[in-house]
Coordinates of C-alpha atoms in Angstrom, one line a residue:
M260 CA 76.2 -46.6 -38.4
A261 CA 78.6 -48.2 -36.1
G262 CA 77.3 -50.4 -33.4
P263 CA 77.7 -49.5 -29.7
E264 CA 80.8 -51.7 -29.3
T265 CA 82.5 -50.6 -32.5
K266 CA 85.2 -47.9 -32.3
L267 CA 86.0 -46.3 -35.6
S268 CA 89.3 -44.5 -36.3
A269 CA 91.1 -42.6 -39.0
K270 CA 94.7 -42.8 -39.8
L271 CA 96.6 -39.6 -40.6
T272 CA 100.1 -39.9 -42.2
L273 CA 102.3 -36.9 -41.7
P274 CA 105.2 -35.7 -43.9
N275 CA 107.8 -37.1 -41.6
G276 CA 106.2 -40.5 -42.0
K277 CA 104.7 -40.5 -38.6
E278 CA 101.1 -41.8 -38.3
A279 CA 98.4 -40.7 -36.0
N280 CA 95.3 -42.7 -35.2
L281 CA 92.4 -40.4 -34.6
P282 CA 89.0 -41.5 -33.2
V283 CA 85.9 -41.1 -35.3
T284 CA 82.7 -39.8 -33.7
V285 CA 79.4 -40.9 -35.2
G286 CA 76.3 -38.8 -34.7
T287 CA 72.7 -40.0 -34.4
E288 CA 72.1 -39.2 -38.0
D289 CA 75.1 -41.2 -39.1
E290 CA 77.3 -38.1 -39.4
H291 CA 81.0 -38.9 -39.0
A292 CA 83.6 -36.6 -37.5
V293 CA 87.4 -37.1 -37.0
D294 CA 88.3 -36.1 -33.4
I295 CA 91.6 -34.2 -33.5
T296 CA 91.6 -33.3 -29.8
K297 CA 94.9 -35.0 -29.1
L298 CA 96.5 -34.3 -32.5
R299 CA 98.9 -31.5 -31.3
G300 CA 99.9 -33.2 -28.1
E301 CA 100.8 -36.4 -29.9
T302 CA 102.3 -35.0 -33.2
G303 CA 103.0 -31.3 -32.7
Y304 CA 100.7 -30.6 -35.7
I305 CA 97.6 -28.4 -35.7
T306 CA 94.9 -28.1 -38.3
L307 CA 94.1 -25.0 -40.4
D308 CA 90.5 -24.4 -41.2
S309 CA 89.7 -20.8 -42.1
G310 CA 86.1 -20.0 -41.4
F311 CA 85.7 -23.4 -39.5
M312 CA 83.7 -24.7 -42.4
N313 CA 85.0 -28.3 -41.7
T314 CA 85.2 -28.0 -37.9
G315 CA 82.7 -28.8 -35.2
S316 CA 83.7 -27.0 -32.0
T317 CA 81.6 -29.4 -29.8
T318 CA 79.1 -32.1 -29.7
S319 CA 75.5 -31.1 -29.3
A320 CA 72.1 -32.7 -28.9
I321 CA 70.1 -29.5 -29.5
T322 CA 69.8 -29.0 -33.2
Y323 CA 70.2 -31.2 -36.3
L324 CA 70.6 -29.3 -39.6
D325 CA 71.1 -31.0 -43.0
G326 CA 71.6 -28.3 -45.6
E327 CA 71.7 -30.7 -48.5
E328 CA 68.3 -32.3 -47.7
G329 CA 66.7 -29.1 -46.2
I330 CA 66.1 -30.6 -42.7
L331 CA 66.0 -28.7 -39.4
R332 CA 65.2 -30.4 -36.1
Y333 CA 65.2 -29.3 -32.5
R334 CA 65.9 -32.1 -30.1
G335 CA 64.8 -34.6 -32.7
Y336 CA 61.5 -32.8 -33.5
A337 CA 60.9 -31.5 -37.1
I338 CA 60.7 -27.7 -37.3
E339 CA 57.5 -28.0 -39.3
D340 CA 55.8 -29.9 -36.4
L341 CA 57.0 -27.5 -33.8
A342 CA 55.9 -24.5 -35.7
D343 CA 52.4 -25.9 -36.3
Q344 CA 51.7 -27.5 -33.0
S345 CA 53.8 -25.6 -30.3
D346 CA 54.4 -22.1 -29.2
F347 CA 57.7 -20.3 -28.5
V348 CA 57.5 -20.9 -24.7
E349 CA 57.2 -24.6 -25.2
V350 CA 60.0 -24.7 -27.8
S351 CA 62.2 -22.7 -25.5
Y352 CA 61.7 -25.2 -22.7
L353 CA 62.5 -28.0 -25.2
L354 CA 65.7 -26.4 -26.3
I355 CA 66.9 -25.6 -22.8
N356 CA 65.8 -28.8 -21.0
G357 CA 66.0 -31.4 -23.8
K358 CA 62.4 -32.5 -23.6
L359 CA 58.9 -31.0 -24.1
P360 CA 57.3 -29.9 -20.8
T361 CA 54.5 -31.6 -19.0
K362 CA 51.4 -29.5 -18.3
D363 CA 52.8 -28.6 -14.8
E364 CA 56.3 -27.9 -16.1
R365 CA 54.9 -25.6 -18.8
K366 CA 52.7 -23.7 -16.4
K367 CA 55.7 -23.2 -14.0
F368 CA 58.0 -22.1 -16.8
S369 CA 55.4 -19.7 -18.3
T370 CA 54.7 -18.2 -14.9
M371 CA 58.4 -17.5 -14.3
L372 CA 58.6 -15.8 -17.7
T373 CA 55.7 -13.6 -16.7
R374 CA 57.0 -12.7 -13.3
H375 CA 60.4 -11.7 -14.6
S376 CA 59.2 -9.5 -17.5
L377 CA 59.8 -6.2 -15.7
I378 CA 63.2 -4.5 -15.8
H379 CA 64.6 -2.5 -12.9
E380 CA 63.1 1.0 -12.8
D381 CA 66.5 2.6 -12.7
M382 CA 67.2 1.1 -16.2
H383 CA 64.5 3.3 -17.7
Q384 CA 66.9 6.2 -17.4
F385 CA 69.3 4.5 -19.8
F386 CA 66.7 4.7 -22.6
A387 CA 66.5 8.4 -22.0
G388 CA 70.2 8.8 -22.8
Y389 CA 70.0 7.1 -26.2
P390 CA 69.2 9.2 -29.3
P391 CA 66.0 8.2 -31.1
T392 CA 68.0 7.0 -34.1
S393 CA 69.9 4.5 -32.0
H394 CA 70.1 1.0 -33.6
P395 CA 68.1 -1.4 -31.5
M396 CA 71.0 -3.9 -31.5
A397 CA 73.2 -1.3 -29.9
V398 CA 70.6 -0.6 -27.2
L399 CA 69.8 -4.3 -26.6
S400 CA 73.4 -5.3 -26.2
A401 CA 74.1 -2.4 -23.8
M402 CA 71.0 -3.1 -21.7
V403 CA 71.7 -6.8 -21.5
T404 CA 75.2 -6.1 -20.3
S405 CA 73.9 -3.7 -17.7
M406 CA 71.7 -6.4 -16.2
S407 CA 74.7 -8.0 -14.7
A408 CA 75.0 -4.9 -12.5
Y409 CA 71.5 -5.4 -11.2
Y410 CA 72.0 -9.1 -10.6
P411 CA 75.5 -9.3 -9.1
D412 CA 75.0 -12.9 -8.1
S413 CA 75.5 -13.7 -11.9
L414 CA 79.2 -12.9 -11.3
E415 CA 79.5 -16.0 -9.1
R416 CA 80.4 -19.2 -11.0
N417 CA 77.8 -21.3 -9.1
S418 CA 74.9 -18.9 -9.3
A419 CA 71.4 -20.0 -10.3
T420 CA 71.8 -20.3 -14.1
D421 CA 68.2 -21.3 -14.7
L422 CA 67.0 -18.2 -13.0
H423 CA 69.3 -16.0 -15.1
I424 CA 68.2 -17.8 -18.3
T425 CA 64.5 -17.1 -17.4
R426 CA 65.3 -13.4 -16.7
L427 CA 67.0 -13.0 -20.0
L428 CA 64.4 -14.8 -22.0
S429 CA 61.7 -12.7 -20.4
K430 CA 63.3 -9.3 -20.3
V431 CA 64.7 -9.1 -23.8
R432 CA 61.3 -8.5 -25.2
T433 CA 60.7 -5.7 -22.7
I434 CA 64.0 -4.1 -23.6
A435 CA 63.3 -4.4 -27.3
A436 CA 59.9 -2.9 -27.0
F437 CA 61.1 0.0 -24.8
A438 CA 63.8 0.7 -27.4
Y439 CA 61.2 0.9 -30.1
K440 CA 58.9 3.2 -28.1
K441 CA 61.9 5.5 -27.3
S442 CA 62.6 5.7 -31.1
I443 CA 59.2 6.9 -31.9
G444 CA 58.7 9.2 -28.9
Q445 CA 55.8 7.2 -27.3
P446 CA 55.4 6.3 -23.6
L447 CA 56.9 3.0 -22.5
M448 CA 54.2 0.4 -22.0
Y449 CA 54.7 -2.0 -19.1
P450 CA 54.2 -5.7 -19.6
K451 CA 50.8 -7.2 -18.5
N452 CA 50.8 -10.4 -16.5
S453 CA 47.5 -11.4 -18.1
L454 CA 49.0 -11.8 -21.5
K455 CA 51.1 -14.7 -22.9
Y456 CA 54.7 -14.3 -24.0
C457 CA 54.2 -13.1 -27.6
A458 CA 51.0 -11.2 -26.9
N459 CA 52.8 -9.3 -24.2
F460 CA 55.5 -8.3 -26.6
L461 CA 53.0 -7.0 -29.2
H462 CA 51.3 -5.1 -26.4
M463 CA 54.5 -3.4 -25.3
M464 CA 55.3 -2.6 -28.9
F465 CA 52.1 -1.2 -30.1
A466 CA 49.8 -0.2 -27.2
V467 CA 49.4 3.3 -26.0
P468 CA 48.1 4.6 -22.7
S469 CA 45.3 6.6 -24.3
E470 CA 43.4 3.6 -25.7
E471 CA 42.9 -0.1 -25.4
Y472 CA 45.0 -2.4 -27.6
E473 CA 43.7 -5.8 -28.5
V474 CA 46.3 -8.3 -29.6
S475 CA 45.5 -9.9 -32.9
P476 CA 45.5 -13.7 -32.6
V477 CA 46.8 -13.9 -36.2
L478 CA 49.8 -11.7 -35.4
E479 CA 50.4 -13.5 -32.1
K480 CA 50.5 -16.8 -34.0
A481 CA 52.8 -15.4 -36.6
L482 CA 55.2 -14.0 -34.0
N483 CA 55.2 -17.4 -32.2
Q484 CA 56.2 -19.1 -35.5
L485 CA 58.9 -16.5 -36.3
L486 CA 60.5 -17.0 -32.9
I487 CA 60.3 -20.8 -33.2
L488 CA 62.0 -20.7 -36.6
H489 CA 64.8 -18.5 -35.3
A490 CA 65.3 -20.2 -31.9
D491 CA 68.4 -22.2 -32.8
H492 CA 70.6 -22.8 -35.9
E493 CA 73.5 -24.9 -34.7
Q494 CA 77.0 -23.6 -34.0
N495 CA 76.8 -20.3 -36.0
C496 CA 78.7 -17.1 -35.5
S497 CA 76.8 -15.7 -32.5
T498 CA 76.4 -19.0 -30.8
S499 CA 80.1 -19.6 -31.1
T500 CA 80.8 -16.1 -29.8
V501 CA 78.7 -16.7 -26.7
R502 CA 80.5 -20.0 -26.0
M503 CA 83.9 -18.4 -26.5
V504 CA 83.1 -15.5 -24.1
G505 CA 81.5 -17.8 -21.6
S506 CA 84.5 -20.1 -21.6
S507 CA 86.5 -17.3 -19.9
G508 CA 84.1 -17.5 -16.9
A509 CA 82.3 -14.3 -17.9
N510 CA 78.8 -13.9 -16.6
L511 CA 75.8 -15.0 -18.7
Y512 CA 74.7 -11.4 -19.4
A513 CA 78.1 -10.5 -20.7
A514 CA 78.3 -13.6 -22.9
I515 CA 74.8 -13.0 -24.4
A516 CA 75.6 -9.3 -25.1
A517 CA 78.6 -10.4 -27.0
G518 CA 76.5 -12.8 -29.0
I519 CA 74.0 -9.9 -29.8
L520 CA 76.9 -7.9 -31.2
A521 CA 78.0 -10.8 -33.3
L522 CA 74.4 -11.2 -34.6
W523 CA 74.3 -7.5 -35.5
G524 CA 76.8 -8.1 -38.4
P525 CA 75.4 -7.9 -42.0
L526 CA 76.7 -11.3 -42.8
H527 CA 74.7 -12.8 -39.9
G528 CA 71.5 -11.6 -38.3
G529 CA 71.9 -8.2 -39.9
A530 CA 71.1 -9.8 -43.2
N531 CA 67.4 -9.7 -42.1
Q532 CA 67.6 -5.9 -41.9
A533 CA 69.1 -5.7 -45.4
V534 CA 66.2 -7.8 -46.8
I535 CA 63.5 -5.7 -45.3
E536 CA 65.2 -2.5 -46.4
M537 CA 65.4 -3.9 -49.9
L538 CA 61.7 -4.7 -49.9
E539 CA 60.8 -1.3 -48.5
E540 CA 62.9 0.4 -51.1
I541 CA 60.9 -1.4 -53.8
K542 CA 57.7 -0.5 -52.1
L543 CA 58.5 3.2 -51.7
S544 CA 59.6 3.5 -55.3
G545 CA 56.2 2.4 -56.5
G546 CA 56.4 -1.3 -56.1
D547 CA 58.0 -2.0 -59.5
Y548 CA 59.8 -5.2 -58.5
K549 CA 60.4 -6.2 -62.1
K550 CA 62.5 -3.1 -62.6
F551 CA 64.4 -3.8 -59.4
I552 CA 65.1 -7.4 -60.6
D553 CA 66.2 -6.0 -63.9
D554 CA 68.6 -3.6 -62.2
V555 CA 70.1 -6.5 -60.2
K556 CA 70.6 -8.6 -63.3
N557 CA 72.2 -5.7 -65.2
K558 CA 74.2 -4.5 -62.2
R559 CA 72.8 -1.0 -62.2
D560 CA 73.1 1.3 -59.2
N561 CA 74.8 -1.4 -57.2
R562 CA 71.5 -3.2 -56.8
R563 CA 71.7 -6.5 -54.9
L564 CA 69.1 -9.1 -54.4
M565 CA 69.0 -9.9 -50.7
G566 CA 67.7 -12.8 -48.6
F567 CA 67.0 -15.5 -51.2
G568 CA 68.2 -18.6 -49.4
H569 CA 70.4 -19.3 -46.4
R570 CA 73.9 -20.4 -47.5
V571 CA 73.8 -23.7 -45.6
Y572 CA 70.7 -24.9 -47.4
K573 CA 71.6 -26.4 -50.7
N574 CA 68.2 -27.7 -51.5
Y575 CA 65.6 -25.5 -49.7
D576 CA 65.2 -23.8 -46.4
P577 CA 62.4 -25.7 -44.5
R578 CA 61.6 -22.5 -42.6
A579 CA 60.6 -20.8 -45.9
K580 CA 57.5 -22.9 -46.4
I581 CA 56.3 -22.2 -42.9
L582 CA 56.8 -18.5 -43.3
R583 CA 55.0 -18.5 -46.7
R584 CA 51.9 -19.9 -45.0
C585 CA 52.3 -17.5 -42.1
V586 CA 52.4 -14.5 -44.5
T587 CA 49.3 -15.7 -46.3
R588 CA 47.4 -15.7 -43.0
S589 CA 49.0 -12.4 -41.7
S590 CA 48.1 -9.7 -44.2
P591 CA 49.0 -6.2 -43.0
T592 CA 45.7 -4.8 -41.8
S593 CA 46.9 -2.0 -39.5
A594 CA 49.5 0.7 -39.3
S595 CA 51.1 -1.1 -36.4
T596 CA 51.5 -4.2 -38.6
I597 CA 53.0 -2.2 -41.4
R598 CA 55.5 -0.5 -39.0
C599 CA 56.4 -3.8 -37.6
S600 CA 57.4 -5.1 -41.0
M601 CA 59.5 -2.1 -42.0
S602 CA 63.2 -1.4 -41.5
P603 CA 64.5 1.6 -39.5
R604 CA 65.7 3.5 -42.5
A605 CA 62.6 2.7 -44.6
W606 CA 60.2 3.6 -41.9
R607 CA 61.9 7.0 -41.4
R608 CA 61.8 7.6 -45.2
S609 CA 58.1 6.7 -45.4
R610 CA 57.3 9.0 -42.4
S611 CA 59.1 11.9 -44.1
R612 CA 56.8 11.5 -47.1
T613 CA 53.5 11.0 -45.4
T614 CA 53.5 13.0 -42.2
T615 CA 53.4 16.7 -41.4
S616 CA 56.6 18.5 -40.5
S617 CA 55.5 18.6 -36.8
R618 CA 55.7 14.9 -36.7
R619 CA 58.7 14.4 -39.0
S620 CA 61.1 13.0 -36.4
S621 CA 63.7 10.4 -37.0
T622 CA 62.4 6.9 -36.2
R623 CA 63.9 3.5 -35.9
T624 CA 61.6 0.5 -35.7
S625 CA 62.2 -3.0 -34.6
T626 CA 61.1 -5.2 -37.4
S627 CA 59.1 -8.4 -36.8
T628 CA 62.1 -10.4 -37.9
R629 CA 64.4 -8.5 -35.5
A630 CA 61.8 -8.6 -32.8
S631 CA 61.7 -12.4 -33.2
S632 CA 65.4 -12.5 -32.9
T633 CA 65.4 -10.9 -29.4
A634 CA 64.2 -14.1 -27.8
R635 CA 66.2 -16.3 -30.2
W636 CA 69.4 -14.7 -28.9
V637 CA 68.6 -16.1 -25.4
S638 CA 67.1 -19.5 -26.2
R639 CA 69.9 -20.4 -28.6
R640 CA 72.8 -19.3 -26.4
T641 CA 71.7 -20.3 -22.9
C642 CA 71.2 -24.0 -23.7
S643 CA 74.1 -26.0 -22.3
R644 CA 76.1 -27.3 -25.2

């Protein structure tokens, strides 16, 4: 790695014989990048990199990812340590502020998240206008965009960004839970200030007014880990989308909504839905996974094996080991747990087989993976990059 006084450069020779000296940036993990910022101005040439596989759009001190070695770090902390020893609120603070919070900082941040969990009462009417079969990503993006109408100060370039970040991080779980309740025809459950971040989300998802709901500590821990593992993943499609929209001066809610729509795609966050639907298809067909694998190998019925490895990890995905331990601890012991693990299409299919006709309504669930993503959309995109 170059010393502090050493300036590295790369020489580019163009077809006309002209040479360009380009500075080289060295990262903290000895990564090297050629800086082409002045290339066009000095030579008239631009670079072509379809898919941006060889291009970094900015420098960042948030996440380090080494796909070859299977390494993922947030602000220098190994993902394994954060998942085992922290919770999502603490990791969110770390990503946003660049350091772990002190006891007082954590208390203040947690209190702010609690105080901003409610959405404006008028927004409840929006949920009534969506059909029960609405995809949760469509509802979430629309509701997040609408928040800019209720917080007009967000349209000002010098508005209190930290406050808007807190509002988003807190309210996305309320919006996601309300969308789920709408899809199954149950009353909306308001957040409870006595509950922590993840426990509150589980309460809003699965509690009903007619009886008490006790949050399982095992599921609360599992959700915390899921949210931590999905909190950031470098300059991916949705992150880049938010930065692009934000560069126009658009308000934070509009930029985040754009990122949610980018995340919806089947080649990005939507891949999680495809995995769960595949697993539920196997389950509902009798659990014969061997036959399913055989169909995939022999290319029968357009079977595809989904979700086995993220494309950037050439060795292994460090998050997989953590999730394996999490699944071992979190066996599905209740109907709510089972619903939370099922995809929209699969849950509707299972209901049609097991419920009476009077209860056979179309249902769309918010899977645990998608639920975890609601907060990840905010924590990833609202960090300054």
